[in-house]
Amino acid sequence: AQTVTQSQPEMSVQEAETVTLSCTYDTSESDYYLFWYKQPPSRQMILVIRQEAYKQQNATENRFSVNFQKAAKSFSLKISDSQLGDAAMYFCAYQSLSNTGTASKLTFGTGTRLQVTL
Amino acid sequence: DSGVTQTPKHLITATGQRVTLRCSPRSGDLSVYWYQQSLDQGLQFLIQYYNGEERAKGNILERFSAQQFPDLHSELNLSSLELGDSALYFCASSVRVAGGTQYFGPGTRLTVL
């Protein structure tokens, strides 16, 4: 079974600075997707970014980018020019591309709470 | 707004009762997933439906059941409720049966007293 580990329960960043959230995962599969979701105080789960494992290029979405290291099974999220609205819980998630069993489910890490200070 | 809707937003009920949570997926999405978010268990996958058929089951209790209707909306039924069932229940939808980005609804917060 796949597991996702987020070893930083809390992080803090000053407004306009850059912060990196860490995520590692364990899998024996070669094809999968990785995601970062954001959960602000409203509790809504918002997709931040997606990475396909077969792509060597790291995904980017505006101020959000990832550092995907497949061999190391590492998937970190970098937030540049941090804004107050970035304050939230961030979850890393793994999804198998197998067409069997519960493969399509998302397996989540325990989350990292990001504080943004003035 | 993800396009996924869930009702009700909040539900307060007593132990032993039964409740129904409703989810409407994004237009065009055939897969519906249910997740439970609790303080002690984190985010856990419960069940997936695809185009009306049960596709996959996670750690869903026998007291819980779900279905997906011909119009693709889904309902999660929770019965014989216990204090420990208090949680945030999310519905997510995606286009494909396997793989693909899942978009989440706003969730239903269930409180069992």
PDB file of C-alpha atoms in Angstrom:
ATOM      1  CA  ALA A   1       0.000   0.000   0.000  1.00  0.00           C
ATOM      2  CA  GLN A   2       1.127   3.493  -0.759  1.00  0.00           C
ATOM      3  CA  THR A   3       1.931   5.907   2.022  1.00  0.00           C
ATOM      4  CA  VAL A   4       2.433   9.664   2.025  1.00  0.00           C
ATOM      5  CA  THR A   5       4.485  11.433   4.665  1.00  0.00           C
ATOM      6  CA  GLN A   6       4.524  15.123   5.489  1.00  0.00           C
ATOM      7  CA  SER A   7       7.101  15.591   8.208  1.00  0.00           C
ATOM      8  CA  GLN A   8       6.461  19.288   8.889  1.00  0.00           C
ATOM      9  CA  PRO A   9       3.287  19.725  10.969  1.00  0.00           C
ATOM     10  CA  GLU A  10       3.662  23.521  10.894  1.00  0.00           C
ATOM     11  CA  MET A  11       5.584  26.070   8.878  1.00  0.00           C
ATOM     12  CA  SER A  12       5.748  29.831   9.001  1.00  0.00           C
ATOM     13  CA  VAL A  13       6.696  32.324   6.287  1.00  0.00           C
ATOM     14  CA  GLN A  14       6.772  36.090   6.062  1.00  0.00           C
ATOM     15  CA  GLU A  15       4.664  37.810   3.472  1.00  0.00           C
ATOM     16  CA  ALA A  16       6.444  38.089   0.099  1.00  0.00           C
ATOM     17  CA  GLU A  17       8.973  35.422   1.055  1.00  0.00           C
ATOM     18  CA  THR A  18       9.347  31.888  -0.307  1.00  0.00           C
ATOM     19  CA  VAL A  19       8.554  28.686   1.557  1.00  0.00           C
ATOM     20  CA  THR A  20       8.935  25.017   0.681  1.00  0.00           C
ATOM     21  CA  LEU A  21       6.695  22.275   2.055  1.00  0.00           C
ATOM     22  CA  SER A  22       8.031  18.723   2.017  1.00  0.00           C
ATOM     23  CA  CYS A  23       6.344  15.478   1.046  1.00  0.00           C
ATOM     24  CA  THR A  24       7.687  11.972   0.587  1.00  0.00           C
ATOM     25  CA  TYR A  25       5.807   8.916  -0.558  1.00  0.00           C
ATOM     26  CA  ASP A  26       6.301   5.215  -0.816  1.00  0.00           C
ATOM     27  CA  THR A  27       5.159   3.183  -3.802  1.00  0.00           C
ATOM     28  CA  SER A  28       6.312   0.322  -5.980  1.00  0.00           C
ATOM     29  CA  GLU A  29       4.453   1.692  -8.998  1.00  0.00           C
ATOM     30  CA  SER A  30       6.023   3.624 -11.814  1.00  0.00           C
ATOM     31  CA  ASP A  31       2.949   5.467 -13.020  1.00  0.00           C
ATOM     32  CA  TYR A  32       0.983   7.735 -10.728  1.00  0.00           C
ATOM     33  CA  TYR A  33      -0.139  11.284 -10.051  1.00  0.00           C
ATOM     34  CA  LEU A  34       0.835  13.501  -7.161  1.00  0.00           C
ATOM     35  CA  PHE A  35      -1.182  16.459  -5.927  1.00  0.00           C
ATOM     36  CA  TRP A  36      -1.054  19.313  -3.501  1.00  0.00           C
ATOM     37  CA  TYR A  37      -4.367  20.438  -2.037  1.00  0.00           C
ATOM     38  CA  LYS A  38      -4.925  23.494   0.109  1.00  0.00           C
ATOM     39  CA  GLN A  39      -7.470  23.599   2.930  1.00  0.00           C
ATOM     40  CA  PRO A  40      -8.062  27.151   4.234  1.00  0.00           C
ATOM     41  CA  PRO A  41     -10.079  27.874   7.386  1.00  0.00           C
ATOM     42  CA  SER A  42     -13.271  27.480   5.327  1.00  0.00           C
ATOM     43  CA  ARG A  43     -12.322  23.744   5.176  1.00  0.00           C
ATOM     44  CA  GLN A  44     -12.808  23.615   1.407  1.00  0.00           C
ATOM     45  CA  MET A  45     -10.264  21.337  -0.335  1.00  0.00           C
ATOM     46  CA  ILE A  46      -8.725  23.305  -3.188  1.00  0.00           C
ATOM     47  CA  LEU A  47      -6.466  21.791  -5.819  1.00  0.00           C
ATOM     48  CA  VAL A  48      -3.146  23.635  -5.969  1.00  0.00           C
ATOM     49  CA  ILE A  49      -1.088  21.644  -8.420  1.00  0.00           C
ATOM     50  CA  ARG A  50      -0.756  18.241 -10.094  1.00  0.00           C
ATOM     51  CA  GLN A  51       2.297  16.301 -11.235  1.00  0.00           C
ATOM     52  CA  GLU A  52       2.278  13.276 -13.522  1.00  0.00           C
ATOM     53  CA  ALA A  53       5.054  10.847 -12.601  1.00  0.00           C
ATOM     54  CA  TYR A  54       5.967  10.186 -16.232  1.00  0.00           C
ATOM     55  CA  LYS A  55       6.759  13.857 -16.773  1.00  0.00           C
ATOM     56  CA  GLN A  56      10.275  14.925 -15.909  1.00  0.00           C
ATOM     57  CA  GLN A  57       9.374  18.597 -15.994  1.00  0.00           C
ATOM     58  CA  ASN A  58       8.235  20.023 -12.689  1.00  0.00           C
ATOM     59  CA  ALA A  59       4.697  21.422 -12.654  1.00  0.00           C
ATOM     60  CA  THR A  60       4.105  25.112 -12.026  1.00  0.00           C
ATOM     61  CA  GLU A  61       0.967  27.148 -11.417  1.00  0.00           C
ATOM     62  CA  ASN A  62       1.649  30.842 -11.039  1.00  0.00           C
ATOM     63  CA  ARG A  63       3.423  31.269  -7.655  1.00  0.00           C
ATOM     64  CA  PHE A  64       3.269  27.546  -6.911  1.00  0.00           C
ATOM     65  CA  SER A  65       5.812  25.061  -8.203  1.00  0.00           C
ATOM     66  CA  VAL A  66       6.940  21.586  -7.272  1.00  0.00           C
ATOM     67  CA  ASN A  67      10.266  19.819  -7.041  1.00  0.00           C
ATOM     68  CA  PHE A  68       9.533  16.259  -8.104  1.00  0.00           C
ATOM     69  CA  GLN A  69      12.328  13.790  -7.483  1.00  0.00           C
ATOM     70  CA  LYS A  70      11.016  10.419  -8.650  1.00  0.00           C
ATOM     71  CA  ALA A  71      13.974   8.302  -7.607  1.00  0.00           C
ATOM     72  CA  ALA A  72      13.955   9.827  -4.141  1.00  0.00           C
ATOM     73  CA  LYS A  73      10.134   9.667  -3.986  1.00  0.00           C
ATOM     74  CA  SER A  74      10.020  13.282  -2.976  1.00  0.00           C
ATOM     75  CA  PHE A  75       7.461  15.908  -3.982  1.00  0.00           C
ATOM     76  CA  SER A  76       7.911  19.318  -2.402  1.00  0.00           C
ATOM     77  CA  LEU A  77       5.791  22.426  -2.940  1.00  0.00           C
ATOM     78  CA  LYS A  78       7.383  25.841  -3.282  1.00  0.00           C
ATOM     79  CA  ILE A  79       5.279  28.933  -2.711  1.00  0.00           C
ATOM     80  CA  SER A  80       6.874  32.131  -3.953  1.00  0.00           C
ATOM     81  CA  ASP A  81       5.915  35.672  -2.970  1.00  0.00           C
ATOM     82  CA  SER A  82       3.762  34.331  -0.130  1.00  0.00           C
ATOM     83  CA  GLN A  83       0.484  36.113   0.510  1.00  0.00           C
ATOM     84  CA  LEU A  84      -1.781  36.227   3.556  1.00  0.00           C
ATOM     85  CA  GLY A  85      -4.325  34.211   1.608  1.00  0.00           C
ATOM     86  CA  ASP A  86      -1.859  31.334   1.349  1.00  0.00           C
ATOM     87  CA  ALA A  87      -2.326  30.589   5.042  1.00  0.00           C
ATOM     88  CA  ALA A  88      -3.928  27.159   5.158  1.00  0.00           C
ATOM     89  CA  MET A  89      -3.357  23.471   5.727  1.00  0.00           C
ATOM     90  CA  TYR A  90      -1.597  21.887   2.765  1.00  0.00           C
ATOM     91  CA  PHE A  91      -2.044  18.226   1.938  1.00  0.00           C
ATOM     92  CA  CYS A  92       0.108  16.135  -0.340  1.00  0.00           C
ATOM     93  CA  ALA A  93      -1.749  13.281  -2.059  1.00  0.00           C
ATOM     94  CA  TYR A  94      -0.875  10.239  -4.152  1.00  0.00           C
ATOM     95  CA  GLN A  95      -3.032   8.586  -6.796  1.00  0.00           C
ATOM     96  CA  SER A  96      -2.256   5.349  -8.569  1.00  0.00           C
ATOM     97  CA  LEU A  97      -3.057   5.056 -12.268  1.00  0.00           C
ATOM     98  CA  SER A  98      -3.869   1.379 -11.964  1.00  0.00           C
ATOM     99  CA  ASN A  99      -7.367   0.453 -13.075  1.00  0.00           C
ATOM    100  CA  THR A 100      -7.892  -2.065 -10.284  1.00  0.00           C
ATOM    101  CA  GLY A 101      -9.300  -2.054  -6.795  1.00  0.00           C
ATOM    102  CA  THR A 102      -9.156   1.186  -4.879  1.00  0.00           C
ATOM    103  CA  ALA A 103      -6.382   2.554  -7.014  1.00  0.00           C
ATOM    104  CA  SER A 104      -8.168   5.755  -7.988  1.00  0.00           C
ATOM    105  CA  LYS A 105      -8.499   6.919  -4.417  1.00  0.00           C
ATOM    106  CA  LEU A 106      -6.340   9.720  -3.117  1.00  0.00           C
ATOM    107  CA  THR A 107      -3.961   8.784  -0.319  1.00  0.00           C
ATOM    108  CA  PHE A 108      -3.245  11.859   1.762  1.00  0.00           C
ATOM    109  CA  GLY A 109      -0.447  12.911   4.045  1.00  0.00           C
ATOM    110  CA  THR A 110      -1.211  14.349   7.465  1.00  0.00           C
ATOM    111  CA  GLY A 111      -0.867  17.923   6.277  1.00  0.00           C
ATOM    112  CA  THR A 112       1.327  20.952   6.960  1.00  0.00           C
ATOM    113  CA  ARG A 113      -0.215  24.047   8.498  1.00  0.00           C
ATOM    114  CA  LEU A 114       1.259  27.167   6.897  1.00  0.00           C
ATOM    115  CA  GLN A 115       1.196  30.487   8.717  1.00  0.00           C
ATOM    116  CA  VAL A 116       1.877  33.690   6.815  1.00  0.00           C
ATOM    117  CA  THR A 117       3.047  36.623   8.898  1.00  0.00           C
ATOM    118  CA  LEU A 118       3.370  40.311   8.085  1.00  0.00           C
TER     119      LEU A 118
ATOM    120  CA  ASP B   1     -15.962  27.153  -6.767  1.00  0.00           C
ATOM    121  CA  SER B   2     -15.133  23.575  -7.798  1.00  0.00           C
ATOM    122  CA  GLY B   3     -18.553  22.884  -9.318  1.00  0.00           C
ATOM    123  CA  VAL B   4     -19.205  20.066  -6.834  1.00  0.00           C
ATOM    124  CA  THR B   5     -22.102  20.729  -4.476  1.00  0.00           C
ATOM    125  CA  GLN B   6     -22.861  19.099  -1.162  1.00  0.00           C
ATOM    126  CA  THR B   7     -25.842  19.414   1.133  1.00  0.00           C
ATOM    127  CA  PRO B   8     -26.331  20.043   3.939  1.00  0.00           C
ATOM    128  CA  LYS B   9     -23.344  22.115   5.067  1.00  0.00           C
ATOM    129  CA  HIS B  10     -23.875  21.235   8.704  1.00  0.00           C
ATOM    130  CA  LEU B  11     -25.743  18.428  10.397  1.00  0.00           C
ATOM    131  CA  ILE B  12     -26.227  17.928  14.115  1.00  0.00           C
ATOM    132  CA  THR B  13     -27.853  14.741  15.291  1.00  0.00           C
ATOM    133  CA  ALA B  14     -27.951  12.284  18.157  1.00  0.00           C
ATOM    134  CA  THR B  15     -26.348   8.911  18.632  1.00  0.00           C
ATOM    135  CA  GLY B  16     -28.286   6.061  17.079  1.00  0.00           C
ATOM    136  CA  GLN B  17     -29.801   8.233  14.377  1.00  0.00           C
ATOM    137  CA  ARG B  18     -29.508   7.974  10.589  1.00  0.00           C
ATOM    138  CA  VAL B  19     -28.550  10.766   8.195  1.00  0.00           C
ATOM    139  CA  THR B  20     -28.158  11.200   4.447  1.00  0.00           C
ATOM    140  CA  LEU B  21     -25.516  13.385   2.843  1.00  0.00           C
ATOM    141  CA  ARG B  22     -25.991  14.473  -0.747  1.00  0.00           C
ATOM    142  CA  CYS B  23     -23.473  15.293  -3.465  1.00  0.00           C
ATOM    143  CA  SER B  24     -23.816  16.567  -7.021  1.00  0.00           C
ATOM    144  CA  PRO B  25     -20.674  16.148  -9.136  1.00  0.00           C
ATOM    145  CA  ARG B  26     -19.295  18.627 -11.643  1.00  0.00           C
ATOM    146  CA  SER B  27     -21.064  18.648 -14.961  1.00  0.00           C
ATOM    147  CA  GLY B  28     -19.653  15.835 -17.094  1.00  0.00           C
ATOM    148  CA  ASP B  29     -17.954  13.978 -14.236  1.00  0.00           C
ATOM    149  CA  LEU B  30     -18.963  10.339 -13.921  1.00  0.00           C
ATOM    150  CA  SER B  31     -16.913   9.351 -10.861  1.00  0.00           C
ATOM    151  CA  VAL B  32     -17.906  10.308  -7.336  1.00  0.00           C
ATOM    152  CA  TYR B  33     -15.696   9.696  -4.309  1.00  0.00           C
ATOM    153  CA  TRP B  34     -16.553  10.037  -0.638  1.00  0.00           C
ATOM    154  CA  TYR B  35     -13.906  10.903   1.976  1.00  0.00           C
ATOM    155  CA  GLN B  36     -14.050  11.351   5.721  1.00  0.00           C
ATOM    156  CA  GLN B  37     -11.864  13.875   7.512  1.00  0.00           C
ATOM    157  CA  SER B  38     -11.566  13.439  11.260  1.00  0.00           C
ATOM    158  CA  LEU B  39      -9.028  14.695  13.768  1.00  0.00           C
ATOM    159  CA  ASP B  40      -7.668  11.267  14.628  1.00  0.00           C
ATOM    160  CA  GLN B  41      -7.864   9.537  11.229  1.00  0.00           C
ATOM    161  CA  GLY B  42      -7.055  12.384   8.854  1.00  0.00           C
ATOM    162  CA  LEU B  43      -8.486  12.177   5.335  1.00  0.00           C
ATOM    163  CA  GLN B  44      -9.723   8.683   4.553  1.00  0.00           C
ATOM    164  CA  PHE B  45     -11.257   7.302   1.382  1.00  0.00           C
ATOM    165  CA  LEU B  46     -14.649   5.697   1.910  1.00  0.00           C
ATOM    166  CA  ILE B  47     -16.118   4.677  -1.437  1.00  0.00           C
ATOM    167  CA  GLN B  48     -16.165   5.411  -5.171  1.00  0.00           C
ATOM    168  CA  TYR B  49     -18.987   5.219  -7.670  1.00  0.00           C
ATOM    169  CA  TYR B  50     -18.631   5.439 -11.416  1.00  0.00           C
ATOM    170  CA  ASN B  51     -21.629   6.005 -13.662  1.00  0.00           C
ATOM    171  CA  GLY B  52     -24.023   4.486 -11.159  1.00  0.00           C
ATOM    172  CA  GLU B  53     -21.938   1.466 -10.196  1.00  0.00           C
ATOM    173  CA  GLU B  54     -19.883   0.925  -7.071  1.00  0.00           C
ATOM    174  CA  ARG B  55     -16.262   0.962  -8.160  1.00  0.00           C
ATOM    175  CA  ALA B  56     -14.123   0.739  -5.046  1.00  0.00           C
ATOM    176  CA  LYS B  57     -14.485   0.544  -1.297  1.00  0.00           C
ATOM    177  CA  GLY B  58     -12.117   1.873   1.308  1.00  0.00           C
ATOM    178  CA  ASN B  59     -12.402   1.638   5.069  1.00  0.00           C
ATOM    179  CA  ILE B  60     -16.133   2.233   5.041  1.00  0.00           C
ATOM    180  CA  LEU B  61     -18.067   0.940   8.029  1.00  0.00           C
ATOM    181  CA  GLU B  62     -20.920  -1.496   7.489  1.00  0.00           C
ATOM    182  CA  ARG B  63     -23.239   1.105   9.053  1.00  0.00           C
ATOM    183  CA  PHE B  64     -22.427   3.383   6.114  1.00  0.00           C
ATOM    184  CA  SER B  65     -23.706   2.939   2.582  1.00  0.00           C
ATOM    185  CA  ALA B  66     -23.818   4.963  -0.576  1.00  0.00           C
ATOM    186  CA  GLN B  67     -25.363   5.024  -3.997  1.00  0.00           C
ATOM    187  CA  GLN B  68     -25.139   6.979  -7.222  1.00  0.00           C
ATOM    188  CA  PHE B  69     -28.323   7.757  -9.074  1.00  0.00           C
ATOM    189  CA  PRO B  70     -29.004   7.919 -12.848  1.00  0.00           C
ATOM    190  CA  ASP B  71     -28.583  11.703 -12.786  1.00  0.00           C
ATOM    191  CA  LEU B  72     -25.119  11.008 -11.248  1.00  0.00           C
ATOM    192  CA  HIS B  73     -25.762  12.621  -7.901  1.00  0.00           C
ATOM    193  CA  SER B  74     -24.704  10.514  -4.960  1.00  0.00           C
ATOM    194  CA  GLU B  75     -25.896  10.001  -1.429  1.00  0.00           C
ATOM    195  CA  LEU B  76     -23.959   8.737   1.585  1.00  0.00           C
ATOM    196  CA  ASN B  77     -26.138   7.144   4.253  1.00  0.00           C
ATOM    197  CA  LEU B  78     -24.826   6.912   7.796  1.00  0.00           C
ATOM    198  CA  SER B  79     -26.845   4.889  10.300  1.00  0.00           C
ATOM    199  CA  SER B  80     -26.679   3.923  13.986  1.00  0.00           C
ATOM    200  CA  LEU B  81     -24.513   6.979  14.443  1.00  0.00           C
ATOM    201  CA  GLU B  82     -21.840   7.035  17.124  1.00  0.00           C
ATOM    202  CA  LEU B  83     -19.939   9.922  18.655  1.00  0.00           C
ATOM    203  CA  GLY B  84     -16.891   8.871  16.678  1.00  0.00           C
ATOM    204  CA  ASP B  85     -18.680   9.433  13.381  1.00  0.00           C
ATOM    205  CA  SER B  86     -18.460  13.176  13.935  1.00  0.00           C
ATOM    206  CA  ALA B  87     -16.322  14.418  11.066  1.00  0.00           C
ATOM    207  CA  LEU B  88     -16.205  16.416   7.868  1.00  0.00           C
ATOM    208  CA  TYR B  89     -17.463  14.367   4.929  1.00  0.00           C
ATOM    209  CA  PHE B  90     -16.254  15.333   1.485  1.00  0.00           C
ATOM    210  CA  CYS B  91     -17.487  14.365  -1.904  1.00  0.00           C
ATOM    211  CA  ALA B  92     -15.160  14.652  -4.886  1.00  0.00           C
ATOM    212  CA  SER B  93     -15.733  14.056  -8.565  1.00  0.00           C
ATOM    213  CA  SER B  94     -13.643  13.337 -11.627  1.00  0.00           C
ATOM    214  CA  VAL B  95     -14.246  12.546 -15.268  1.00  0.00           C
ATOM    215  CA  ARG B  96     -12.538   9.178 -15.474  1.00  0.00           C
ATOM    216  CA  VAL B  97     -13.047   5.886 -13.717  1.00  0.00           C
ATOM    217  CA  ALA B  98      -9.360   5.592 -12.893  1.00  0.00           C
ATOM    218  CA  GLY B  99      -6.853   8.322 -12.387  1.00  0.00           C
ATOM    219  CA  GLY B 100      -7.546  11.966 -12.990  1.00  0.00           C
ATOM    220  CA  THR B 101      -7.892  15.049 -10.892  1.00  0.00           C
ATOM    221  CA  GLN B 102     -10.533  14.986  -8.204  1.00  0.00           C
ATOM    222  CA  TYR B 103     -12.417  18.182  -7.424  1.00  0.00           C
ATOM    223  CA  PHE B 104     -13.860  18.482  -3.968  1.00  0.00           C
ATOM    224  CA  GLY B 105     -17.152  19.811  -2.724  1.00  0.00           C
ATOM    225  CA  PRO B 106     -17.352  22.111   0.312  1.00  0.00           C
ATOM    226  CA  GLY B 107     -18.023  19.208   2.667  1.00  0.00           C
ATOM    227  CA  THR B 108     -20.715  18.374   5.203  1.00  0.00           C
ATOM    228  CA  ARG B 109     -19.800  18.782   8.852  1.00  0.00           C
ATOM    229  CA  LEU B 110     -21.522  16.090  10.883  1.00  0.00           C
ATOM    230  CA  THR B 111     -21.758  16.434  14.647  1.00  0.00           C
ATOM    231  CA  VAL B 112     -23.127  13.504  16.619  1.00  0.00           C
ATOM    232  CA  LEU B 113     -24.173  14.380  20.186  1.00  0.00           C
TER     233      LEU B 113
END
